[in-house]
């Protein structure tokens, strides 16, 4: 675990084999592995999602390939584990670190969703500059002191990784790690 963190997580799809390892022309809301759900607005589903194996550290990656993608967004939702929710509150900062590559320039966002009863707090962050080429390291932080959450427990949480206007592009997520950091009290 990295210094200064009290919890960290890597999605199963980036840390072990999942089945099926490829989705061709996935429908909206299609599941991929035990924790991922794919969302998009492409009318003809002109895309594929695959898990790549044996690439290094980590050994797995996720690759999105658009073929005449006619929509504006492609998103993968990742259910966050219950361990994150224990004592989660305004005294935490959640951080997402990722390694990406893309065949054409693309903007990637991370959106944290926190459910408390009937309310869902949503926090959107752009993952730095547009990704263009290999070896793009990006991060986003979510300071929960500024989130619209109450003092009661968080019931459920998920992270959306959103690719804006994927078009004809191949985007690879080589790594993605979420960590939780206690923040200074004020």
mmCIF file of C-alpha atoms in Angstrom:
data_model
loop_
_atom_site.group_PDB
_atom_site.id
_atom_site.type_symbol
_atom_site.label_atom_id
_atom_site.label_comp_id
_atom_site.label_asym_id
_atom_site.label_seq_id
_atom_site.Cartn_x
_atom_site.Cartn_y
_atom_site.Cartn_z
ATOM 1 C CA UNK A 1 0.000 0.000 0.000
ATOM 2 C CA UNK A 2 1.244 3.487 -0.819
ATOM 3 C CA UNK A 3 2.304 5.698 2.110
ATOM 4 C CA UNK A 4 -0.467 7.963 3.385
ATOM 5 C CA UNK A 5 -3.271 5.662 2.254
ATOM 6 C CA UNK A 6 -5.564 3.577 4.421
ATOM 7 C CA UNK A 7 -7.131 1.652 1.499
ATOM 8 C CA UNK A 8 -6.401 0.963 -2.150
ATOM 9 C CA UNK A 9 -8.065 -1.018 -4.920
ATOM 10 C CA UNK A 10 -7.435 -2.169 -8.479
ATOM 11 C CA UNK A 11 -10.402 -3.490 -10.521
ATOM 12 C CA UNK A 12 -10.588 -7.264 -10.952
ATOM 13 C CA UNK A 13 -10.383 -6.799 -14.727
ATOM 14 C CA UNK A 14 -6.878 -5.340 -14.253
ATOM 15 C CA UNK A 15 -5.726 -7.892 -11.678
ATOM 16 C CA UNK A 16 -7.064 -11.255 -12.887
ATOM 17 C CA UNK A 17 -8.665 -13.110 -15.756
ATOM 18 C CA UNK A 18 -12.334 -12.397 -16.476
ATOM 19 C CA UNK A 19 -14.820 -14.232 -18.686
ATOM 20 C CA UNK A 20 -15.774 -13.394 -21.320
ATOM 21 C CA UNK A 21 -12.564 -11.529 -22.141
ATOM 22 C CA UNK A 22 -14.078 -9.714 -25.142
ATOM 23 C CA UNK A 23 -17.357 -7.984 -25.973
ATOM 24 C CA UNK A 24 -18.218 -7.155 -29.579
ATOM 25 C CA UNK A 25 -21.006 -4.646 -30.283
ATOM 26 C CA UNK A 26 -22.087 -4.523 -26.619
ATOM 27 C CA UNK A 27 -25.530 -3.257 -25.788
ATOM 28 C CA UNK A 28 -26.024 -0.371 -23.343
ATOM 29 C CA UNK A 29 -25.813 -1.631 -19.750
ATOM 30 C CA UNK A 30 -23.861 -4.757 -20.665
ATOM 31 C CA UNK A 31 -21.766 -6.248 -17.852
ATOM 32 C CA UNK A 32 -18.078 -7.081 -18.282
ATOM 33 C CA UNK A 33 -16.477 -9.145 -15.545
ATOM 34 C CA UNK A 34 -17.745 -9.039 -11.965
ATOM 35 C CA UNK A 35 -17.690 -5.272 -11.421
ATOM 36 C CA UNK A 36 -17.851 -3.423 -14.760
ATOM 37 C CA UNK A 37 -20.857 -2.159 -16.731
ATOM 38 C CA UNK A 38 -20.568 -0.512 -20.146
ATOM 39 C CA UNK A 39 -22.629 2.560 -21.108
ATOM 40 C CA UNK A 40 -22.609 4.426 -24.422
ATOM 41 C CA UNK A 41 -24.777 6.364 -26.847
ATOM 42 C CA UNK A 42 -23.583 4.713 -30.082
ATOM 43 C CA UNK A 43 -26.708 3.745 -32.058
ATOM 44 C CA UNK A 44 -25.084 0.815 -33.907
ATOM 45 C CA UNK A 45 -22.785 -0.374 -31.058
ATOM 46 C CA UNK A 46 -19.709 0.012 -33.316
ATOM 47 C CA UNK A 47 -17.213 -0.827 -30.595
ATOM 48 C CA UNK A 48 -15.497 -3.629 -28.736
ATOM 49 C CA UNK A 49 -14.127 -4.036 -25.242
ATOM 50 C CA UNK A 50 -11.450 -6.604 -24.431
ATOM 51 C CA UNK A 51 -9.194 -7.637 -21.627
ATOM 52 C CA UNK A 52 -5.560 -7.887 -22.710
ATOM 53 C CA UNK A 53 -3.324 -10.380 -20.892
ATOM 54 C CA UNK A 54 0.433 -10.569 -20.323
ATOM 55 C CA UNK A 55 1.384 -6.938 -20.852
ATOM 56 C CA UNK A 56 3.661 -6.395 -17.849
ATOM 57 C CA UNK A 57 2.827 -4.897 -14.493
ATOM 58 C CA UNK A 58 -0.050 -5.259 -14.013
ATOM 59 C CA UNK A 59 -0.455 -8.280 -16.258
ATOM 60 C CA UNK A 60 -3.860 -7.158 -17.527
ATOM 61 C CA UNK A 61 -5.283 -4.150 -19.358
ATOM 62 C CA UNK A 62 -8.647 -3.040 -20.758
ATOM 63 C CA UNK A 63 -8.919 -1.923 -24.368
ATOM 64 C CA UNK A 64 -11.805 0.008 -25.927
ATOM 65 C CA UNK A 65 -11.913 0.090 -29.708
ATOM 66 C CA UNK A 66 -14.330 2.329 -31.576
ATOM 67 C CA UNK A 67 -15.094 1.624 -35.235
ATOM 68 C CA UNK A 68 -17.051 4.553 -36.674
ATOM 69 C CA UNK A 69 -18.417 5.195 -33.198
ATOM 70 C CA UNK A 70 -21.413 7.441 -33.820
ATOM 71 C CA UNK A 71 -21.991 8.604 -30.257
ATOM 72 C CA UNK A 72 -20.601 11.240 -27.924
ATOM 73 C CA UNK A 73 -19.507 9.117 -24.965
ATOM 74 C CA UNK A 74 -18.383 5.679 -23.845
ATOM 75 C CA UNK A 75 -18.358 4.957 -20.138
ATOM 76 C CA UNK A 76 -17.441 2.001 -17.993
ATOM 77 C CA UNK A 77 -18.893 1.915 -14.474
ATOM 78 C CA UNK A 78 -16.872 0.161 -11.794
ATOM 79 C CA UNK A 79 -18.630 -0.897 -8.617
ATOM 80 C CA UNK A 80 -16.385 0.001 -5.698
ATOM 81 C CA UNK A 81 -15.911 -2.583 -2.932
ATOM 82 C CA UNK A 82 -17.690 -2.350 0.403
ATOM 83 C CA UNK A 83 -14.323 -2.005 2.214
ATOM 84 C CA UNK A 84 -14.078 1.542 0.811
ATOM 85 C CA UNK A 85 -17.362 2.520 2.431
ATOM 86 C CA UNK A 86 -16.285 1.695 6.007
ATOM 87 C CA UNK A 87 -16.089 5.035 7.838
ATOM 88 C CA UNK A 88 -15.985 6.939 4.510
ATOM 89 C CA UNK A 89 -16.727 10.605 5.042
ATOM 90 C CA UNK A 90 -15.698 14.229 4.601
ATOM 91 C CA UNK A 91 -12.325 13.549 6.226
ATOM 92 C CA UNK A 92 -11.137 11.501 3.215
ATOM 93 C CA UNK A 93 -9.657 12.246 -0.189
ATOM 94 C CA UNK A 94 -10.157 9.566 -2.843
ATOM 95 C CA UNK A 95 -7.551 9.442 -5.585
ATOM 96 C CA UNK A 96 -7.584 7.677 -8.955
ATOM 97 C CA UNK A 97 -4.232 6.987 -10.661
ATOM 98 C CA UNK A 98 -4.224 5.567 -14.173
ATOM 99 C CA UNK A 99 -1.944 4.680 -17.060
ATOM 100 C CA UNK A 100 -3.463 5.045 -20.530
ATOM 101 C CA UNK A 101 -2.689 5.014 -24.230
ATOM 102 C CA UNK A 102 -4.764 6.145 -27.218
ATOM 103 C CA UNK A 103 -4.312 6.079 -30.978
ATOM 104 C CA UNK A 104 -5.929 9.547 -31.265
ATOM 105 C CA UNK A 105 -6.241 12.391 -28.777
ATOM 106 C CA UNK A 106 -9.109 11.879 -26.321
ATOM 107 C CA UNK A 107 -10.347 13.465 -23.106
ATOM 108 C CA UNK A 108 -11.042 11.053 -20.242
ATOM 109 C CA UNK A 109 -13.079 11.853 -17.145
ATOM 110 C CA UNK A 110 -13.566 10.076 -13.828
ATOM 111 C CA UNK A 111 -16.884 10.516 -12.011
ATOM 112 C CA UNK A 112 -17.283 9.349 -8.436
ATOM 113 C CA UNK A 113 -20.839 8.443 -7.401
ATOM 114 C CA UNK A 114 -21.737 8.115 -3.696
ATOM 115 C CA UNK A 115 -25.202 6.877 -2.694
ATOM 116 C CA UNK A 116 -26.763 7.765 0.666
ATOM 117 C CA UNK A 117 -30.370 6.610 0.834
ATOM 118 C CA UNK A 118 -32.286 8.254 -2.039
ATOM 119 C CA UNK A 119 -29.489 10.770 -2.757
ATOM 120 C CA UNK A 120 -26.488 10.324 -5.052
ATOM 121 C CA UNK A 121 -23.560 12.753 -4.883
ATOM 122 C CA UNK A 122 -21.661 12.935 -8.185
ATOM 123 C CA UNK A 123 -18.191 14.456 -8.516
ATOM 124 C CA UNK A 124 -16.681 14.791 -12.010
ATOM 125 C CA UNK A 125 -12.964 15.288 -12.690
ATOM 126 C CA UNK A 126 -11.039 15.426 -15.962
ATOM 127 C CA UNK A 127 -8.032 13.104 -15.890
ATOM 128 C CA UNK A 128 -5.510 15.787 -16.835
ATOM 129 C CA UNK A 129 -4.609 16.724 -20.397
ATOM 130 C CA UNK A 130 -6.065 14.758 -23.334
ATOM 131 C CA UNK A 131 -4.495 11.328 -23.806
ATOM 132 C CA UNK A 132 -2.568 11.063 -27.053
ATOM 133 C CA UNK A 133 -0.126 8.215 -27.670
ATOM 134 C CA UNK A 134 1.552 5.847 -25.208
ATOM 135 C CA UNK A 135 2.409 6.124 -21.539
ATOM 136 C CA UNK A 136 -0.070 8.764 -20.378
ATOM 137 C CA UNK A 137 -0.121 8.808 -16.571
ATOM 138 C CA UNK A 138 -3.163 10.609 -15.205
ATOM 139 C CA UNK A 139 -4.726 11.224 -11.798
ATOM 140 C CA UNK A 140 -7.803 12.778 -10.248
ATOM 141 C CA UNK A 141 -8.603 13.561 -6.629
ATOM 142 C CA UNK A 142 -12.000 13.717 -4.971
ATOM 143 C CA UNK A 143 -11.896 15.681 -1.696
ATOM 144 C CA UNK A 144 -14.997 14.529 0.156
ATOM 145 C CA UNK A 145 -14.923 17.594 2.435
ATOM 146 C CA UNK A 146 -16.423 19.442 -0.543
ATOM 147 C CA UNK A 147 -18.807 16.666 -1.631
ATOM 148 C CA UNK A 148 -22.537 16.951 -1.110
ATOM 149 C CA UNK A 149 -22.755 14.088 1.390
ATOM 150 C CA UNK A 150 -24.299 13.893 4.842
ATOM 151 C CA UNK A 151 -22.592 12.546 7.988
ATOM 152 C CA UNK A 152 -24.446 9.216 7.670
ATOM 153 C CA UNK A 153 -22.854 6.140 6.078
ATOM 154 C CA UNK A 154 -22.398 5.830 2.312
ATOM 155 C CA UNK A 155 -24.555 2.905 1.094
ATOM 156 C CA UNK A 156 -22.945 2.301 -2.291
ATOM 157 C CA UNK A 157 -20.271 3.798 -4.531
ATOM 158 C CA UNK A 158 -19.068 3.443 -8.092
ATOM 159 C CA UNK A 159 -16.587 5.101 -10.420
ATOM 160 C CA UNK A 160 -17.399 5.982 -14.029
ATOM 161 C CA UNK A 161 -14.494 6.194 -16.463
ATOM 162 C CA UNK A 162 -15.843 8.320 -19.345
ATOM 163 C CA UNK A 163 -14.266 8.616 -22.803
ATOM 164 C CA UNK A 164 -15.496 11.751 -24.585
ATOM 165 C CA UNK A 165 -16.221 11.397 -28.327
ATOM 166 C CA UNK A 166 -14.273 8.146 -28.864
ATOM 167 C CA UNK A 167 -14.822 8.143 -32.656
ATOM 168 C CA UNK A 168 -12.366 5.810 -34.424
ATOM 169 C CA UNK A 169 -9.959 5.371 -31.558
ATOM 170 C CA UNK A 170 -8.357 2.605 -29.543
ATOM 171 C CA UNK A 171 -7.966 3.493 -25.878
ATOM 172 C CA UNK A 172 -6.132 1.167 -23.499
ATOM 173 C CA UNK A 173 -6.337 1.378 -19.709
ATOM 174 C CA UNK A 174 -3.009 -0.155 -18.671
ATOM 175 C CA UNK A 175 -3.633 0.406 -14.979
ATOM 176 C CA UNK A 176 -6.150 2.050 -12.668
ATOM 177 C CA UNK A 177 -5.829 2.246 -8.893
ATOM 178 C CA UNK A 178 -8.125 4.015 -6.461
ATOM 179 C CA UNK A 179 -6.785 4.927 -3.025
ATOM 180 C CA UNK A 180 -8.247 6.534 0.071
ATOM 181 C CA UNK A 181 -6.274 9.134 2.035
ATOM 182 C CA UNK A 182 -7.186 10.646 5.410
ATOM 183 C CA UNK A 183 -7.301 14.421 4.990
ATOM 184 C CA UNK A 184 -6.279 17.106 7.434
ATOM 185 C CA UNK A 185 -9.081 18.087 9.782
ATOM 186 C CA UNK A 186 -10.339 21.661 9.716
#
